[in-house]
CSV table of C-alpha atoms and ligand atoms in Angstrom, one decimal:
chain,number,residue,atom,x,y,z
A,674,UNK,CA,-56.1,-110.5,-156.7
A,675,UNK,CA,-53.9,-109.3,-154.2
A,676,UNK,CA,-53.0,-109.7,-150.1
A,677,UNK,CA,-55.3,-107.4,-147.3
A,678,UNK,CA,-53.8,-106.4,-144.6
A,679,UNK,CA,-55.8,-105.2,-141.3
A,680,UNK,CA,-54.1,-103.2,-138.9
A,681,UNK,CA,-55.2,-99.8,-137.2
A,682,UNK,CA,-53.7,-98.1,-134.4
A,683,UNK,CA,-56.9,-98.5,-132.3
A,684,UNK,CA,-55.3,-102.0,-131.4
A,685,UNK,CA,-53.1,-100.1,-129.0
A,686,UNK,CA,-55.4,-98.6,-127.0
A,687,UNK,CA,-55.3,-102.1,-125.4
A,688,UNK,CA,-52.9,-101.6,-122.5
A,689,UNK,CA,-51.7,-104.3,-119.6
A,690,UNK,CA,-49.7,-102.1,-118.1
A,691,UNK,CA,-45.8,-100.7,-118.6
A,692,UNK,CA,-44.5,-104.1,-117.9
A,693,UNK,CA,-46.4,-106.1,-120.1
A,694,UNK,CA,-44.7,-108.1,-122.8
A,695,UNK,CA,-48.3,-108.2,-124.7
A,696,UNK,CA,-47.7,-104.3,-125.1
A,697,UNK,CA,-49.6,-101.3,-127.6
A,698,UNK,CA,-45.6,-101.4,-129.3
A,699,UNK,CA,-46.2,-104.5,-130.8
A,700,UNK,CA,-49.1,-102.9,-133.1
A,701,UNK,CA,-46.6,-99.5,-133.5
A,702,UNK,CA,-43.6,-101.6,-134.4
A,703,UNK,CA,-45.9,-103.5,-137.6
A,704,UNK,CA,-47.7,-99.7,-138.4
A,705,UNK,CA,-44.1,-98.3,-138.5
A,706,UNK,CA,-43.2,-100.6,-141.2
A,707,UNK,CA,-46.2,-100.6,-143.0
A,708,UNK,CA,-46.0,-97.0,-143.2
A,709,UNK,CA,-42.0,-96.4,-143.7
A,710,UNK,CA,-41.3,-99.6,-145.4
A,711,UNK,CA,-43.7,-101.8,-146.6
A,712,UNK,CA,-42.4,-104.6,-148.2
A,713,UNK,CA,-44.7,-105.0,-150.7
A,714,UNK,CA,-47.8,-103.6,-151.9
A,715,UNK,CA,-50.8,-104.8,-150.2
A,716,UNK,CA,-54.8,-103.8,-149.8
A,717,UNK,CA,-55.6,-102.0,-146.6
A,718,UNK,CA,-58.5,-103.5,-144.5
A,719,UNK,CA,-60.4,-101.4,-142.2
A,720,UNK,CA,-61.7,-103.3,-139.4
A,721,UNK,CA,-65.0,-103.0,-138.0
A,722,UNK,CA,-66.0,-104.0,-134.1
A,723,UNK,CA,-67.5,-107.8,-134.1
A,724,UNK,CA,-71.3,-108.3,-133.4
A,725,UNK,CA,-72.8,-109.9,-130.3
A,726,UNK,CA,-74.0,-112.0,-132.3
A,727,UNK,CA,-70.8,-113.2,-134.2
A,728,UNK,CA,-68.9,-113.4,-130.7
A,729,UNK,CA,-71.9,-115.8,-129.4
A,730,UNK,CA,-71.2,-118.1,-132.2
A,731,UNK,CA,-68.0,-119.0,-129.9
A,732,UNK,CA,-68.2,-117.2,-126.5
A,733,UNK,CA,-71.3,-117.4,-123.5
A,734,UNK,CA,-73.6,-114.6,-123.5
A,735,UNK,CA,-72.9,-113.6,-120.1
A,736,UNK,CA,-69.2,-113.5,-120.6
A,737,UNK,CA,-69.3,-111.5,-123.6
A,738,UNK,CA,-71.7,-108.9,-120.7
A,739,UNK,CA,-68.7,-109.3,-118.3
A,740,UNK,CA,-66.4,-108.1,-120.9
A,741,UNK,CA,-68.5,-105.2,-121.9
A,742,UNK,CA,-68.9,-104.3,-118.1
A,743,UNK,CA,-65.3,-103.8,-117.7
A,744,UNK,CA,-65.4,-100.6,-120.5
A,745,UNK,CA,-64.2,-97.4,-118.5
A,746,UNK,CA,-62.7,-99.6,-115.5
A,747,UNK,CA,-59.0,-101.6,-114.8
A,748,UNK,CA,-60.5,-104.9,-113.9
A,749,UNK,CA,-57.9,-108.4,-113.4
A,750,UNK,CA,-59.2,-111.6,-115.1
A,751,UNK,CA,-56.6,-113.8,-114.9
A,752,UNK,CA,-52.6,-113.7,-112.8
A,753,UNK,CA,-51.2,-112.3,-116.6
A,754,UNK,CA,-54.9,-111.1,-118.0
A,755,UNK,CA,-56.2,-107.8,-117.0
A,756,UNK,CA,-58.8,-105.6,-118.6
A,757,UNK,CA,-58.2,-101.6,-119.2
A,758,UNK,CA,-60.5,-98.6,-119.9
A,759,UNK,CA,-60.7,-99.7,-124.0
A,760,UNK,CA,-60.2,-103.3,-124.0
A,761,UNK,CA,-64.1,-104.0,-124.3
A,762,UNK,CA,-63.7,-101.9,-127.8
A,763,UNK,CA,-60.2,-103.1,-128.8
A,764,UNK,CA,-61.1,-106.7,-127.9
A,765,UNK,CA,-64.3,-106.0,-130.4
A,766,UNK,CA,-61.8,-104.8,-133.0
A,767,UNK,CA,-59.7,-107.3,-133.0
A,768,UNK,CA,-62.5,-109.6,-133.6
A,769,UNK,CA,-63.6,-108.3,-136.3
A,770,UNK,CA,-60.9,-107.3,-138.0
A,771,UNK,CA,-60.4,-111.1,-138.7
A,772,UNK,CA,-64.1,-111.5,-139.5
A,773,UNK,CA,-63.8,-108.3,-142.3
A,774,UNK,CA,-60.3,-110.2,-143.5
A,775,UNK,CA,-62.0,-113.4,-144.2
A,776,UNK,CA,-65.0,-111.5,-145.6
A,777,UNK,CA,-62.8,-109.8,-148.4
A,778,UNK,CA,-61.4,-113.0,-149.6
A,779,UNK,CA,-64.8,-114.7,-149.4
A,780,UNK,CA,-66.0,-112.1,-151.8
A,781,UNK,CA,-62.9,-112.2,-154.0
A,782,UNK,CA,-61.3,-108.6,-153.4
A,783,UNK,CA,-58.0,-110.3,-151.8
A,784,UNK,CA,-56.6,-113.5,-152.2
A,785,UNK,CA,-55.3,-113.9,-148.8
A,786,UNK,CA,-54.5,-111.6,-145.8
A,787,UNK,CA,-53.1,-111.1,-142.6
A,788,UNK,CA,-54.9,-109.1,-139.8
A,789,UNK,CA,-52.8,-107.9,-137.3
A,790,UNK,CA,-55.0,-107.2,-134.7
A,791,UNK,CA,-54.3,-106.9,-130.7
A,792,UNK,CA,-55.4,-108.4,-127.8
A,793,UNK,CA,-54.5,-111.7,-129.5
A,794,UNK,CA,-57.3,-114.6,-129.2
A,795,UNK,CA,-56.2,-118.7,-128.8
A,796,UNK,CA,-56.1,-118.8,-125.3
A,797,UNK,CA,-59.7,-117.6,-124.8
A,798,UNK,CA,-62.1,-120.1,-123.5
A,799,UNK,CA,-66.2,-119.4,-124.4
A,800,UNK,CA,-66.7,-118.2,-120.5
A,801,UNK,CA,-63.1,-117.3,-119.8
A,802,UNK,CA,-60.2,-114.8,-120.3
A,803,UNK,CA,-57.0,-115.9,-120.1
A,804,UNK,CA,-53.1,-115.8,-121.4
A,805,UNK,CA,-53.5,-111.8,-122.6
A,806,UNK,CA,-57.1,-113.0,-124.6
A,807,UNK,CA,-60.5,-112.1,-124.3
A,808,UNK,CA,-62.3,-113.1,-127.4
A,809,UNK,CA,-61.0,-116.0,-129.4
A,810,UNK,CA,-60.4,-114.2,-132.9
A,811,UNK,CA,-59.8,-117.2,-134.8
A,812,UNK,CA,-62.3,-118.9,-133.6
A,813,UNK,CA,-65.0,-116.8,-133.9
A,814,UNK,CA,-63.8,-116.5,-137.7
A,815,UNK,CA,-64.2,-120.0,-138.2
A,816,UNK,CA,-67.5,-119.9,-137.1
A,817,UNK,CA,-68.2,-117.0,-139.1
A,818,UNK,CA,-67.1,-118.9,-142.3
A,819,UNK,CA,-69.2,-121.4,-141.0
A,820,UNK,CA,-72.7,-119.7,-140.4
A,821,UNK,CA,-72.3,-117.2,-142.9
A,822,UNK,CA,-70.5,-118.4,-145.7
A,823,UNK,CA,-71.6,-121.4,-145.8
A,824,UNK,CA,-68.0,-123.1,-145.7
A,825,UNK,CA,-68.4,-127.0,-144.8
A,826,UNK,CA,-64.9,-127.3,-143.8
A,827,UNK,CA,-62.4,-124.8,-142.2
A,828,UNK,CA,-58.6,-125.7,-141.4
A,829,UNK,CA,-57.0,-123.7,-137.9
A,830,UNK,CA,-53.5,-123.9,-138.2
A,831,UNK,CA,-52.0,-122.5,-135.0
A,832,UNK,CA,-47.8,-122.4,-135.0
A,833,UNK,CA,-48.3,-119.8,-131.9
A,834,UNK,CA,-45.4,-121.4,-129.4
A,835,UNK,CA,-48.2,-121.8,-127.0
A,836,UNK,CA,-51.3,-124.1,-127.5
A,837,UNK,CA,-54.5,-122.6,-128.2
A,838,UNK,CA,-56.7,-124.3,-125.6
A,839,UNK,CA,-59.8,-121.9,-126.4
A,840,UNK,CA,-59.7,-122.7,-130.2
A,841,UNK,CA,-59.7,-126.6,-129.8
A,842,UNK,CA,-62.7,-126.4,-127.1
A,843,UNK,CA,-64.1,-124.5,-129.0
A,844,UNK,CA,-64.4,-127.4,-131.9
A,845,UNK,CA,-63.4,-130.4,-129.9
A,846,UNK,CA,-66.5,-132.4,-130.8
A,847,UNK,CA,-67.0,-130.9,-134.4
A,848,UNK,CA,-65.8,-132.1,-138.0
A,849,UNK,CA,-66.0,-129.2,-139.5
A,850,UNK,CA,-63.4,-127.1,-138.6
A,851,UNK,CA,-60.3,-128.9,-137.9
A,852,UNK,CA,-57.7,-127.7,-135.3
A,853,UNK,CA,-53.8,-128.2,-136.1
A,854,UNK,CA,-51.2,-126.7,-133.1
A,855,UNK,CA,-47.5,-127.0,-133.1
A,856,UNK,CA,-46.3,-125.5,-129.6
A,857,UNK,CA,-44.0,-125.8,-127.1
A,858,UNK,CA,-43.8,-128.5,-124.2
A,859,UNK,CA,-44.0,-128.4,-121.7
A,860,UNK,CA,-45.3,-124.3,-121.6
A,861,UNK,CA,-48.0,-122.3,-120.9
A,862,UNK,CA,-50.9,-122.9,-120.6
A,863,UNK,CA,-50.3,-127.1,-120.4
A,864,UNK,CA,-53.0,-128.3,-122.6
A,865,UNK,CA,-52.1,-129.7,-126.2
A,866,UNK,CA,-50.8,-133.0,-125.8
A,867,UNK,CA,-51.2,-135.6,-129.2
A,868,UNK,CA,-53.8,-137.4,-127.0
A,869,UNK,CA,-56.3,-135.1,-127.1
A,870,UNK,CA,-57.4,-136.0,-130.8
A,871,UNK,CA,-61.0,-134.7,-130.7
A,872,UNK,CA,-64.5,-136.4,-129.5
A,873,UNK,CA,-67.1,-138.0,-130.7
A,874,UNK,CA,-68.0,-136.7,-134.3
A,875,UNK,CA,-64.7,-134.5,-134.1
A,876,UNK,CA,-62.8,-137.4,-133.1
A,877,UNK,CA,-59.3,-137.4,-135.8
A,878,UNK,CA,-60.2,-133.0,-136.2
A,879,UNK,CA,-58.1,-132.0,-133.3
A,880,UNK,CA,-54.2,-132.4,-133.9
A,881,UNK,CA,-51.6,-131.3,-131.6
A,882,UNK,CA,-47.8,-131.7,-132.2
A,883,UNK,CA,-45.8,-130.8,-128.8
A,884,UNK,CA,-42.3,-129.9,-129.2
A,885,UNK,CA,-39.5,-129.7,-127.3
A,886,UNK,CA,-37.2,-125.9,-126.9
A,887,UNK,CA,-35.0,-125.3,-129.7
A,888,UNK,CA,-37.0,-126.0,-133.0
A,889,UNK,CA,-35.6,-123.9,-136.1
A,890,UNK,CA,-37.1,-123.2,-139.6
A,891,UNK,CA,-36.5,-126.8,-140.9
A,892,UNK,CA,-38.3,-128.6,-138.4
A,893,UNK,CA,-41.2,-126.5,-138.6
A,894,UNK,CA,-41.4,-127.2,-142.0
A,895,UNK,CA,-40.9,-130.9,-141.3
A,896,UNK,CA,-44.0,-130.9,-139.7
A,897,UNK,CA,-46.3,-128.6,-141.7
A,898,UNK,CA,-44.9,-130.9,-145.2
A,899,UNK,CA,-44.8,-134.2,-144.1
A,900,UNK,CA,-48.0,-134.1,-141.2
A,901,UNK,CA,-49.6,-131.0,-142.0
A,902,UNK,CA,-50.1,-131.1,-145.6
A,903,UNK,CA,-50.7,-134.5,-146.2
A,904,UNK,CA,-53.7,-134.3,-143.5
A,905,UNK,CA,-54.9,-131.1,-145.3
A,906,UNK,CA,-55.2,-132.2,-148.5
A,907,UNK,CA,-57.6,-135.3,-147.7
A,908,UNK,CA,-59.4,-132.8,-144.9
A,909,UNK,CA,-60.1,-130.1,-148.0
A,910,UNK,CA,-60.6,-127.0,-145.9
A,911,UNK,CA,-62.7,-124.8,-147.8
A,912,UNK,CA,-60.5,-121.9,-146.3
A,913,UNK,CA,-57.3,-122.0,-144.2
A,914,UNK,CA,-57.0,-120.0,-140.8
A,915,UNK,CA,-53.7,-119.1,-139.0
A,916,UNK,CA,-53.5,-118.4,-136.2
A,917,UNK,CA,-49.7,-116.8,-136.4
A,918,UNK,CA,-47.8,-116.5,-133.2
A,919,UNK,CA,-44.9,-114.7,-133.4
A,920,UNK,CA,-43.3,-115.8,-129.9
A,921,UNK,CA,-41.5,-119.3,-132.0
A,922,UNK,CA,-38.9,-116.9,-133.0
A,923,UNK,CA,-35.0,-116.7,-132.7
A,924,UNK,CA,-35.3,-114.4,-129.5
A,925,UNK,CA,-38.6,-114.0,-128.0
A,926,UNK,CA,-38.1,-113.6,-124.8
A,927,UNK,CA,-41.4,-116.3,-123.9
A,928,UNK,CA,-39.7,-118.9,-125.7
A,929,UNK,CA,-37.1,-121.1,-126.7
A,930,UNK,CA,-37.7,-121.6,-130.8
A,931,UNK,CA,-35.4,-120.6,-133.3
A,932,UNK,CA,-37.6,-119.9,-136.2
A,933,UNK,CA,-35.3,-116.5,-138.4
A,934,UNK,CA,-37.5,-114.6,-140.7
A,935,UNK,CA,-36.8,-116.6,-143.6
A,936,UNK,CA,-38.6,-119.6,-141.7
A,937,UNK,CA,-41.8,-117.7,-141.6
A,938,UNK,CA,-42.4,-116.6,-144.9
A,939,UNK,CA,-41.3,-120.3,-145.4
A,940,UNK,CA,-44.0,-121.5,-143.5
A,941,UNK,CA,-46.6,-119.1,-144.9
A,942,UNK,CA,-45.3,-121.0,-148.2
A,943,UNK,CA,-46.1,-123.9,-147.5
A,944,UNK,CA,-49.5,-122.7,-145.6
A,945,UNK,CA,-50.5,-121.3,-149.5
A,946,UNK,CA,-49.5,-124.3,-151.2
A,947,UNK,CA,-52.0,-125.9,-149.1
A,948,UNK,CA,-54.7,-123.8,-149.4
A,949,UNK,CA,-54.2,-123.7,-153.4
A,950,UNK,CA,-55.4,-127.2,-153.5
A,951,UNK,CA,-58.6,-127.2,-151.9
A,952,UNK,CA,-59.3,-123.6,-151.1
A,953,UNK,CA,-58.4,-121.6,-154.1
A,954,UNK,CA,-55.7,-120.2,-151.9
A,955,UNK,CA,-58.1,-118.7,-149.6
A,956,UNK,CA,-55.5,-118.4,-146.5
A,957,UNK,CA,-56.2,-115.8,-143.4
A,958,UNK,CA,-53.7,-115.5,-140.9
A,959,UNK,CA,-54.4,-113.4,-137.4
A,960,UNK,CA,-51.6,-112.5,-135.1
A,961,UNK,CA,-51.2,-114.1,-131.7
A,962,UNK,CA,-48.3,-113.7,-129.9
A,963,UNK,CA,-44.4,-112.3,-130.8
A,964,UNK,CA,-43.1,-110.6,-127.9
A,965,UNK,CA,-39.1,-109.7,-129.2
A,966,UNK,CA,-40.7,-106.7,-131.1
A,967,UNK,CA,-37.8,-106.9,-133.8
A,968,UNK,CA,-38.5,-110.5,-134.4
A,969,UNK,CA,-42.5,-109.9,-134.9
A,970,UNK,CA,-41.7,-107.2,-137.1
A,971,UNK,CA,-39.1,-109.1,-139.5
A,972,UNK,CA,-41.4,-112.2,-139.3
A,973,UNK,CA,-44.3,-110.3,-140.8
A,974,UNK,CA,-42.6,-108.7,-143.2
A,975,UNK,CA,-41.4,-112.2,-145.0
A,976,UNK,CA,-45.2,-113.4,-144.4
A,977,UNK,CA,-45.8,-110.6,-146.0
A,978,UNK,CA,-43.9,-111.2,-148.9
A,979,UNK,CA,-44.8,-114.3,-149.0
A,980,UNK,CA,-48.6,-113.8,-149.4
A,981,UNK,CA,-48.2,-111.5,-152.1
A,982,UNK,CA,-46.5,-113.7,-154.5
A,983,UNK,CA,-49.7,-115.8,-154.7
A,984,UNK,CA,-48.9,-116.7,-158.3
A,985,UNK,CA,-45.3,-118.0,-158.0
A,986,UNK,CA,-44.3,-121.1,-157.0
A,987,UNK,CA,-44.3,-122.4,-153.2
A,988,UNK,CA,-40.9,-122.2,-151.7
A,989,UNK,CA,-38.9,-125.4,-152.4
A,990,UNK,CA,-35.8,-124.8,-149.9
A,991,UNK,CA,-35.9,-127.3,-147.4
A,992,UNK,CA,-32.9,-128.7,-145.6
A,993,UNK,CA,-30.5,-126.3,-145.4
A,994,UNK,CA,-30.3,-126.6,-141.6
A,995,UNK,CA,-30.7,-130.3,-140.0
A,996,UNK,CA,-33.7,-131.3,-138.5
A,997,UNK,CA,-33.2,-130.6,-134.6
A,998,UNK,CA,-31.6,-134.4,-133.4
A,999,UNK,CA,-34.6,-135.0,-131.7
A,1000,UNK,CA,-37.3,-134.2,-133.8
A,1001,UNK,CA,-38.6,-137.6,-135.3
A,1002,UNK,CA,-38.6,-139.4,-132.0
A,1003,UNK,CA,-40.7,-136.3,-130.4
A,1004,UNK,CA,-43.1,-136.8,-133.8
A,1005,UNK,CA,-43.4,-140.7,-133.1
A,1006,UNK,CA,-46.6,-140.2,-130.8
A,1007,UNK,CA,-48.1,-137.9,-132.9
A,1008,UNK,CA,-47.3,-139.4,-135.9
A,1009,UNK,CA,-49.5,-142.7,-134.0
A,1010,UNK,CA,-52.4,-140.8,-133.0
A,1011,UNK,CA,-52.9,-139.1,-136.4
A,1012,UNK,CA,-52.6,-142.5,-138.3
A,1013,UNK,CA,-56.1,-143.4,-136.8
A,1014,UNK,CA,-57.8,-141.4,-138.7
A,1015,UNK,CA,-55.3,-140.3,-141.6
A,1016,UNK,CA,-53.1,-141.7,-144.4
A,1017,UNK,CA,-50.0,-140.3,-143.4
A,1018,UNK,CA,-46.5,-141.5,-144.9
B,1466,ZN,ZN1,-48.1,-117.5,-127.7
């Protein structure tokens, strides 16, 4: 058993233009590393171009048309969202890179794996692109593990610095796939406050945990061992999605977290210690964002070598910085919300 990577240098033919934080280097800057220095071994995944089909489990049929009509052309979608020549195909890619990810470890040839895939996904809405995303990659996945493999209950855990408004639309009224975002507040795109706790049958499956600038390694850990986990182990995803932005580190130039390296293979840690109790450690991470392209490519390296040492214990360290001084007054509201539905301590 072992950890799959996707990546494949198809995902830059994606291009926003020279200016464009959400740039082709991001994919060079992880394929460099893979390829020079990889820091550990891992099973390639080649990724395949999602189905109409598979995209309609999450996305309107005519908007997955309008997508496809804007192969060849430079077309605007949004003030930050514009489609090029290849997105149509890259966008595809991308897509199914997750789906093949989560297909390997259904069928047992990894254990867990990462796809690092461009253009990134969370912010997509079923009719709409938006915030550098056309199809919703994790979502679609979910879906996927849904309709095809039979899973009853899927976990999104999205610790992108921005909330993914497309990915809890997408399961707002549903129980079966549960929606956990930490992200910055007040940012981009404004949606994700601890009210918005799901509807009807999803009511207590859609959690969000706003935080204020300057969160570091221990409070992200806070809240994924004392929140997180507790609501995942009575949830019992059958599988565990990430939805990994990259943008909460020390540096991006989007943010103002303070998550180091260290924090995210931390976090991946804690993410597999998770998914070993209900899920056989079935864990699937996709990119999202990471704009400081040093940052993305240090942070995926310790997720990296964090994933592959599936048999070892989950990381212990916690504490070594202080919570942020604010922290456990910005978790109160939260904290109230999710006790309506979960035992939390
Ligand atoms: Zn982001």
């Amino acid at each position: 058993m072992t950890t799959g990577v996707v990546i494949d240098r198809r995902y830059m033919d994606h291009d926003m233009g020279a200016h464009h934080v959400e740039s082709p280097d991001r994919i060079d800057v992880l394929a460099r590393m893979l390829e020079d220095d990889p820091p550990v071994p891992y099973r390639p995944i080649p990724p395949r171009p999602a189905t109409d089909e598979e995209l309609a489990g999450v996305h309107e049929k005519g908007y997955i048309d309008l997508i496809r009509s804007t192969a060849g052309k430079i077309v605007p979608m949004d003030g930050d969202t514009t489609a090029g020549p290849r997105t149509w195909e890259t966008a595809l890619l991308a897509a199914g890179g997750l789906l093949e990810a989560v297909d390997r470890i259904m069928d047992g040839s990894v254990r867990n794996a990462i796809a690092l895939v461009r253009p990134p996904g969370h912010h997509a809405e079923a009719s709409r692109a938006m915030g550098f995303c056309f199809f919703n990659n994790a979502a679609v996945a979910a879906e996927h593990l849904v309709r095809r493999h039979g899973a009853k209950r899927v976990l999104i855990v999205d610790w992108d610095l921005h909330h993914g408004n497309g990915t809890e639309h997408a399961f707002y009224e549903r129980r079966d796939v549960m929606y956990f975002s930490t992200h910055q507040a007040p940012l981009y795109p404004g949606t994700g406050s601890s009210r918005f706790f799901g509807h009807g049958e999803g009511f207590g499956y859609n959690l969000n945990v706003p935080l204020l600038a300057g969160k570091g390694d221990a409070d992200f850990l806070h809240v994924f061992e004392r929140i997180l986990a507790p609501v995942a182990a009575q949830f019992e995803p059958d599988l565990i999605l990430s939805s990994a932005g990259f943008d909460i580190a020390a540096g991006d130039p989007l943010g103002g977290m303070e998550v180091t390296p260290a924090g995210f293979g931390r976090m991946t840690a804690s993410l597999m210690a998770m998914a070993e109790r209900t899920a056989s450690g079935r864990l699937a991470l996709v990119l999202e964002g990471g704009y400081d392209l040093a940052a993305l490519r240090d942070g995926v390296r310790e997720v990296l070598k964090a994933l592959a040492k599936s048999d070892g214990p989950p990381s212990e360290q916690r504490g070594d910085s202080p919570l942020s001084p604010s922290l456990l007054v910005e978790l109160e509201e939260p904290l109230r919300t999710f006790r309506q539905r979960w035992e939390l301590p």
